[in-house]
Coordinates of N, CA, C and O in Angstrom, one line a residue:
X23 N 17.2 11.8 -12.4 CA 16.1 12.7 -12.2 C 14.9 12.6 -13.6 O 14.0 12.9 -13.4
X24 N 16.4 12.2 -14.7 CA 15.2 11.8 -16.1 C 14.1 11.1 -15.5 O 12.7 11.2 -16.3
X25 N 14.2 10.1 -15.0 CA 13.1 8.9 -14.5 C 12.6 9.4 -13.8 O 11.1 8.9 -14.2
X26 N 12.4 10.1 -13.0 CA 11.5 10.6 -12.0 C 10.5 11.8 -13.0 O 9.1 11.5 -12.7
X27 N 11.3 12.7 -14.0 CA 10.4 13.2 -14.7 C 9.5 12.2 -15.8 O 8.2 12.9 -16.1
X28 N 9.8 11.4 -16.1 CA 9.2 10.8 -17.0 C 8.3 10.0 -16.5 O 7.3 9.8 -16.8
X29 N 8.5 9.2 -15.3 CA 7.1 8.9 -14.5 C 6.3 10.3 -13.9 O 5.1 9.5 -14.2
X30 N 6.5 11.0 -13.9 CA 5.8 12.0 -13.6 C 4.5 12.9 -14.5 O 3.4 12.7 -14.5
X31 N 5.1 12.3 -15.7 CA 4.6 13.0 -17.1 C 3.6 11.4 -17.3 O 2.6 11.6 -17.7
X32 N 4.1 10.2 -16.8 CA 3.0 9.3 -16.9 C 2.1 8.9 -15.3 O 3.2 8.2 -15.0
X33 N 1.4 9.3 -14.9 CA 0.8 9.0 -13.6 C 0.4 8.0 -13.5 O 0.9 6.9 -12.6
X34 N 0.1 7.2 -14.6 CA -0.6 5.3 -14.3 C 0.7 4.6 -14.0 O 1.1 3.6 -13.3
X35 N 2.2 5.0 -14.7 CA 3.1 4.3 -14.3 C 3.7 4.4 -12.8 O 4.3 3.8 -12.1
X36 N 3.3 5.7 -12.2 CA 3.9 5.6 -10.9 C 2.7 5.1 -10.1 O 2.9 5.2 -8.9
X37 N 1.2 4.6 -10.3 CA 0.2 4.3 -9.5 C 0.4 2.7 -9.4 O -0.3 2.1 -8.7
X38 N 1.3 1.8 -10.2 CA 1.4 0.8 -10.7 C 1.6 -0.1 -8.9 O 2.1 0.2 -8.3
X39 N 0.1 -1.0 -8.2 CA 0.2 -1.3 -7.3 C -0.3 -0.7 -6.1 O -0.6 -1.1 -5.1
X40 N -0.9 0.5 -7.0 CA -1.5 1.7 -5.8 C -2.9 1.0 -5.6 O -3.7 0.8 -6.6
X41 N -3.5 0.9 -4.6 CA -4.6 0.5 -4.1 C -5.9 1.5 -4.9 O -6.9 1.3 -5.1
X42 N -5.8 2.6 -4.3 CA -6.5 3.5 -4.3 C -6.0 4.7 -5.4 O -7.4 5.1 -5.9
X43 N -5.4 4.3 -6.1 CA -5.0 5.2 -7.0 C -4.7 6.9 -6.7 O -4.5 7.7 -7.7
X44 N -3.9 6.9 -5.8 CA -3.8 8.5 -5.2 C -2.7 8.7 -5.6 O -1.6 7.6 -5.6
X45 N -2.0 9.9 -5.7 CA -0.7 10.2 -6.1 C 0.4 9.6 -5.7 O 0.2 9.5 -4.1
X46 N 1.4 9.2 -5.9 CA 2.4 8.9 -5.0 C 3.4 9.8 -5.1 O 3.5 10.8 -5.0
X47 N 4.9 9.5 -4.7 CA 5.5 10.5 -4.0 C 6.0 11.3 -5.1 O 6.7 12.2 -4.9
X48 N 6.5 10.9 -6.4 CA 6.8 11.6 -7.3 C 6.3 12.8 -7.6 O 6.3 13.8 -8.2
X49 N 4.9 12.3 -7.9 CA 3.9 13.2 -7.8 C 3.4 14.2 -6.7 O 3.0 15.9 -7.0
X50 N 3.7 14.0 -5.4 CA 3.3 14.8 -4.1 C 4.2 15.4 -3.5 O 4.2 16.5 -2.9
X51 N 5.9 14.9 -3.9 CA 7.1 15.6 -3.6 C 7.2 15.2 -2.0 O 8.1 15.9 -1.5
X52 N 6.1 14.3 -1.6 CA 6.7 14.0 0.0 C 7.3 12.5 0.2 O 6.6 11.8 -0.6
X53 N 8.6 12.4 0.7 CA 9.2 11.4 0.2 C 8.7 10.4 1.5 O 8.0 10.5 2.6
X54 N 8.9 8.7 1.2 CA 8.2 7.7 2.1 C 9.6 7.3 3.0 O 10.5 7.7 2.6
X55 N 9.3 7.3 4.2 CA 10.7 6.8 5.1 C 11.3 5.3 3.9 O 10.9 5.0 3.4
X56 N 12.9 5.2 4.2 CA 13.6 4.6 4.1 C 12.6 2.8 4.1 O 12.8 2.1 3.3
X57 N 12.2 2.5 5.7 CA 11.7 1.6 5.7 C 10.2 1.1 5.1 O 9.9 0.2 4.5
X58 N 9.6 2.4 4.8 CA 8.6 2.2 3.5 C 9.1 1.6 2.1 O 8.1 1.0 1.6
X59 N 10.2 2.4 2.0 CA 10.3 2.3 0.6 C 10.9 1.1 0.6 O 10.8 0.5 -0.6
X60 N 11.2 0.0 1.6 CA 11.5 -1.5 1.5 C 10.6 -2.4 1.4 O 10.7 -3.4 0.9
X61 N 9.4 -2.0 1.6 CA 8.3 -2.8 1.6 C 8.1 -3.4 0.1 O 8.1 -2.5 -1.0
X62 N 7.9 -4.6 0.0 CA 7.7 -5.3 -1.2 C 6.5 -5.5 -1.5 O 5.0 -5.9 -0.7
X63 N 6.0 -5.0 -2.5 CA 4.2 -4.4 -2.8 C 3.6 -5.8 -3.5 O 4.3 -6.5 -4.2
X64 N 2.5 -5.7 -3.3 CA 1.8 -6.8 -4.2 C 2.3 -8.2 -4.4 O 1.9 -8.8 -5.1
X65 N 2.9 -8.6 -3.0 CA 3.3 -10.3 -2.7 C 2.8 -10.5 -1.7 O 2.9 -10.3 -0.6
X66 N 2.1 -11.4 -1.4 CA 1.3 -12.0 -0.5 C 2.4 -12.8 0.6 O 3.7 -13.6 0.1
X67 N 2.8 -12.2 1.9 CA 3.4 -13.0 3.2 C 4.8 -11.6 3.3 O 5.6 -12.2 3.8
X68 N 4.7 -10.6 2.4 CA 5.9 -9.9 2.4 C 5.6 -9.0 4.0 O 4.5 -8.8 4.0
X69 N 6.8 -8.9 4.4 CA 6.7 -8.4 5.9 C 6.7 -6.8 5.2 O 6.9 -6.2 4.3
X70 N 6.1 -5.9 6.3 CA 5.8 -5.0 6.9 C 7.2 -4.3 7.5 O 8.1 -4.9 7.2
X71 N 7.2 -3.4 8.6 CA 8.4 -2.9 9.0 C 7.9 -2.7 10.8 O 6.8 -2.4 10.8
X72 N 8.9 -2.0 11.8 CA 8.5 -2.2 12.9 C 7.4 -0.7 13.4 O 7.0 -0.4 14.3
X73 N 7.6 0.0 12.3 CA 7.1 1.5 12.5 C 5.5 1.2 12.2 O 4.9 2.6 11.9
X74 N 5.1 0.6 11.0 CA 4.0 0.2 10.9 C 2.8 0.0 12.0 O 3.2 -0.8 12.8
X75 N 1.7 0.5 12.4 CA 0.7 0.7 13.2 C -0.6 0.4 13.0 O -1.0 0.9 11.9
X76 N -1.0 -0.4 13.1 CA -2.4 -0.9 12.7 C -3.1 -0.1 13.0 O -3.6 0.3 14.4
X77 N -4.7 0.2 12.1 CA -5.6 1.2 12.5 C -6.9 0.4 12.2 O -8.0 0.8 12.9
X78 N -7.2 -0.6 11.6 CA -8.3 -0.9 11.5 C -7.9 -2.7 10.7 O -7.1 -2.8 10.0
X79 N -8.9 -3.4 11.1 CA -8.6 -4.9 10.1 C -10.6 -4.9 9.8 O -11.2 -4.8 10.7
X80 N -10.5 -5.7 8.8 CA -11.8 -6.0 8.3 C -12.0 -7.3 7.8 O -10.9 -7.7 7.0
X81 N -12.4 -8.5 8.1 CA -12.6 -9.6 7.5 C -13.9 -9.7 7.0 O -14.9 -9.5 7.4
X82 N -13.9 -10.3 5.5 CA -15.3 -10.8 5.4 C -15.5 -11.9 4.5 O -14.3 -12.5 3.7
X83 N -16.6 -12.7 4.3 CA -17.4 -13.6 3.2 C -17.7 -13.2 2.3 O -18.8 -12.7 2.5
X84 N -17.2 -13.0 1.2 CA -18.1 -12.8 -0.1 C -18.7 -13.9 -0.3 O -18.4 -15.0 -0.3
X85 N -20.2 -13.5 -0.7 CA -20.9 -14.6 -0.9 C -20.6 -15.6 -2.3 O -20.4 -15.0 -3.2
X86 N -20.5 -16.8 -2.0 CA -20.3 -18.0 -3.3 C -18.7 -17.9 -3.3 O -18.5 -18.3 -4.6
X87 N -18.0 -17.2 -2.4 CA -16.4 -16.9 -2.9 C -15.8 -17.3 -1.7 O -15.8 -17.8 -1.0
X88 N -14.2 -16.5 -1.9 CA -13.4 -16.1 -0.7 C -13.8 -15.3 0.4 O -14.4 -14.7 0.1
X89 N -13.0 -16.0 1.1 CA -13.1 -14.8 2.2 C -11.9 -13.9 2.1 O -10.9 -14.6 1.6
X90 N -11.6 -12.8 3.0 CA -10.6 -12.0 3.0 C -10.6 -11.1 4.1 O -11.3 -10.7 4.9
X91 N -8.7 -11.0 4.5 CA -8.7 -9.8 5.6 C -8.1 -8.7 5.1 O -7.2 -8.8 4.4
X92 N -8.5 -7.3 5.4 CA -7.8 -6.2 5.1 C -7.7 -5.7 6.1 O -8.2 -5.2 7.1
X93 N -6.4 -5.4 6.5 CA -6.1 -4.6 7.6 C -5.4 -3.1 6.7 O -4.8 -3.3 5.7
X94 N -5.4 -2.0 8.0 CA -5.1 -0.8 7.3 C -3.8 -0.4 8.3 O -4.0 -0.7 9.5
X95 N -3.1 0.4 7.8 CA -1.6 0.4 8.6 C -1.3 1.8 8.3 O -1.2 2.3 7.4
X96 N -0.7 2.7 9.6 CA -0.1 4.0 9.5 C 1.3 3.9 9.9 O 1.9 3.4 11.1
X97 N 2.4 4.6 9.0 CA 3.6 4.5 9.5 C 3.8 5.8 10.4 O 3.8 7.0 9.9
X98 N 4.2 5.4 11.5 CA 4.7 6.2 12.4 C 6.1 7.3 12.2 O 5.8 8.3 12.2
X99 N 6.6 6.7 11.0 CA 7.8 7.3 10.5 C 7.7 8.8 9.4 O 7.9 9.9 9.5
X100 N 7.0 8.5 8.2 CA 6.4 9.4 7.6 C 5.3 9.5 7.2 O 4.8 10.3 6.4
X101 N 4.1 9.0 7.9 CA 2.7 9.3 7.5 C 2.2 8.3 6.6 O 1.1 8.5 6.5
X102 N 2.7 7.4 6.3 CA 2.2 7.1 4.9 C 1.2 5.7 5.4 O 1.1 5.5 6.7
X103 N 0.1 5.6 4.5 CA -1.2 4.9 4.9 C -0.8 3.7 3.9 O -1.0 4.0 2.6
X104 N -1.1 2.1 4.5 CA -0.7 1.0 3.8 C -2.3 0.1 3.8 O -2.9 0.5 5.0
X105 N -1.9 -0.2 3.0 CA -3.3 -1.9 3.3 C -2.5 -3.0 3.4 O -1.6 -2.9 1.9
X106 N -3.0 -3.7 3.7 CA -2.5 -5.5 3.3 C -3.4 -5.9 3.4 O -4.9 -6.4 4.3
X107 N -4.0 -6.9 2.2 CA -4.9 -7.8 1.9 C -4.2 -9.1 1.8 O -3.3 -9.5 1.2
X108 N -5.2 -10.2 2.5 CA -5.2 -11.5 2.2 C -6.1 -12.2 2.0 O -7.3 -11.9 2.9
X109 N -6.5 -13.0 1.1 CA -7.2 -13.8 0.6 C -7.0 -15.0 0.2 O -5.8 -15.6 0.0
X110 N -8.1 -15.8 0.2 CA -8.1 -17.1 -0.1 C -7.7 -17.2 -1.7 O -7.7 -18.4 -2.5
X111 N -8.3 -16.4 -2.3 CA -8.5 -16.4 -3.7 C -8.4 -15.0 -4.4 O -8.4 -14.1 -3.5
X112 N -8.1 -14.9 -5.4 CA -8.0 -13.3 -6.0 C -7.0 -12.8 -6.1 O -6.1 -13.4 -5.6
X113 N -7.0 -11.5 -7.0 CA -5.5 -11.2 -7.1 C -5.6 -9.6 -6.3 O -6.4 -10.0 -5.2
X114 N -4.2 -9.0 -6.2 CA -4.4 -7.7 -5.9 C -4.0 -8.3 -4.3 O -5.0 -7.8 -3.1
X115 N -3.1 -9.4 -3.5 CA -2.8 -9.2 -2.1 C -1.7 -8.9 -2.1 O -1.1 -8.2 -2.7
X116 N -1.8 -8.3 -0.7 CA -0.5 -8.0 0.0 C -0.6 -6.8 0.3 O -1.4 -6.2 0.2
X117 N 0.9 -5.9 0.2 CA 1.1 -4.7 0.6 C 0.5 -3.7 -0.5 O 1.1 -4.2 -1.8
X118 N -0.3 -2.3 -0.2 CA -0.5 -1.7 -1.5 C -0.7 0.1 -0.7 O -0.9 -0.1 0.7
X119 N 0.2 1.1 -1.1 CA 0.5 2.5 -0.9 C -0.7 2.6 -0.6 O -1.4 3.3 -2.1
X120 N -1.6 3.4 0.0 CA -2.7 4.0 -0.2 C -2.6 5.4 -0.5 O -3.2 6.2 -1.0
X121 N -1.7 6.2 0.7 CA -1.6 7.4 0.7 C -0.3 7.7 1.4 O 0.1 7.5 2.4
X122 N 0.7 8.7 0.8 CA 1.7 9.0 1.9 C 1.6 10.2 2.8 O 0.3 11.3 2.4
X123 N 2.0 10.3 3.6 CA 1.4 11.3 4.9 C 2.7 12.6 4.7 O 3.8 12.2 4.0
X124 N 2.3 13.5 5.3 CA 3.1 14.6 5.6 C 3.9 14.5 6.9 O 3.3 14.5 7.9
X125 N 5.3 14.0 7.2 CA 5.9 13.6 8.3 C 5.9 14.9 9.3 O 5.9 15.6 8.8

C-alpha cells in the first residue's frame, strides 16, 4: 500500500514508459486485467495477449530518416488502449499503455 501511495504522490514515476502521459492505474483506480499487467513495455518484439484487438495501423517514412509502423490496440477484457511501435531506428519502441478503460 505504501508503494502505491508514494507512486501516486509522484505522477512521473507512474507514467514511466507511457506514450501519452495519461494517468495510470494508480491514479485512476481502474485496474488492468491480468493479461495487460503481464505485457512487457518498451521492448521491441514483446508479445501482447489474445484479448487485444487492433484498431488502427499507420506506416510512415520519415523524410531522410527511418520508417516506422504504429499499431493501436484495445483490450476486450479491461478496456485499456495500447500502442505498439516498430521502427528501424529511434527509441520508444514496443508496447506503451495509452489509457486504461472502464471495464
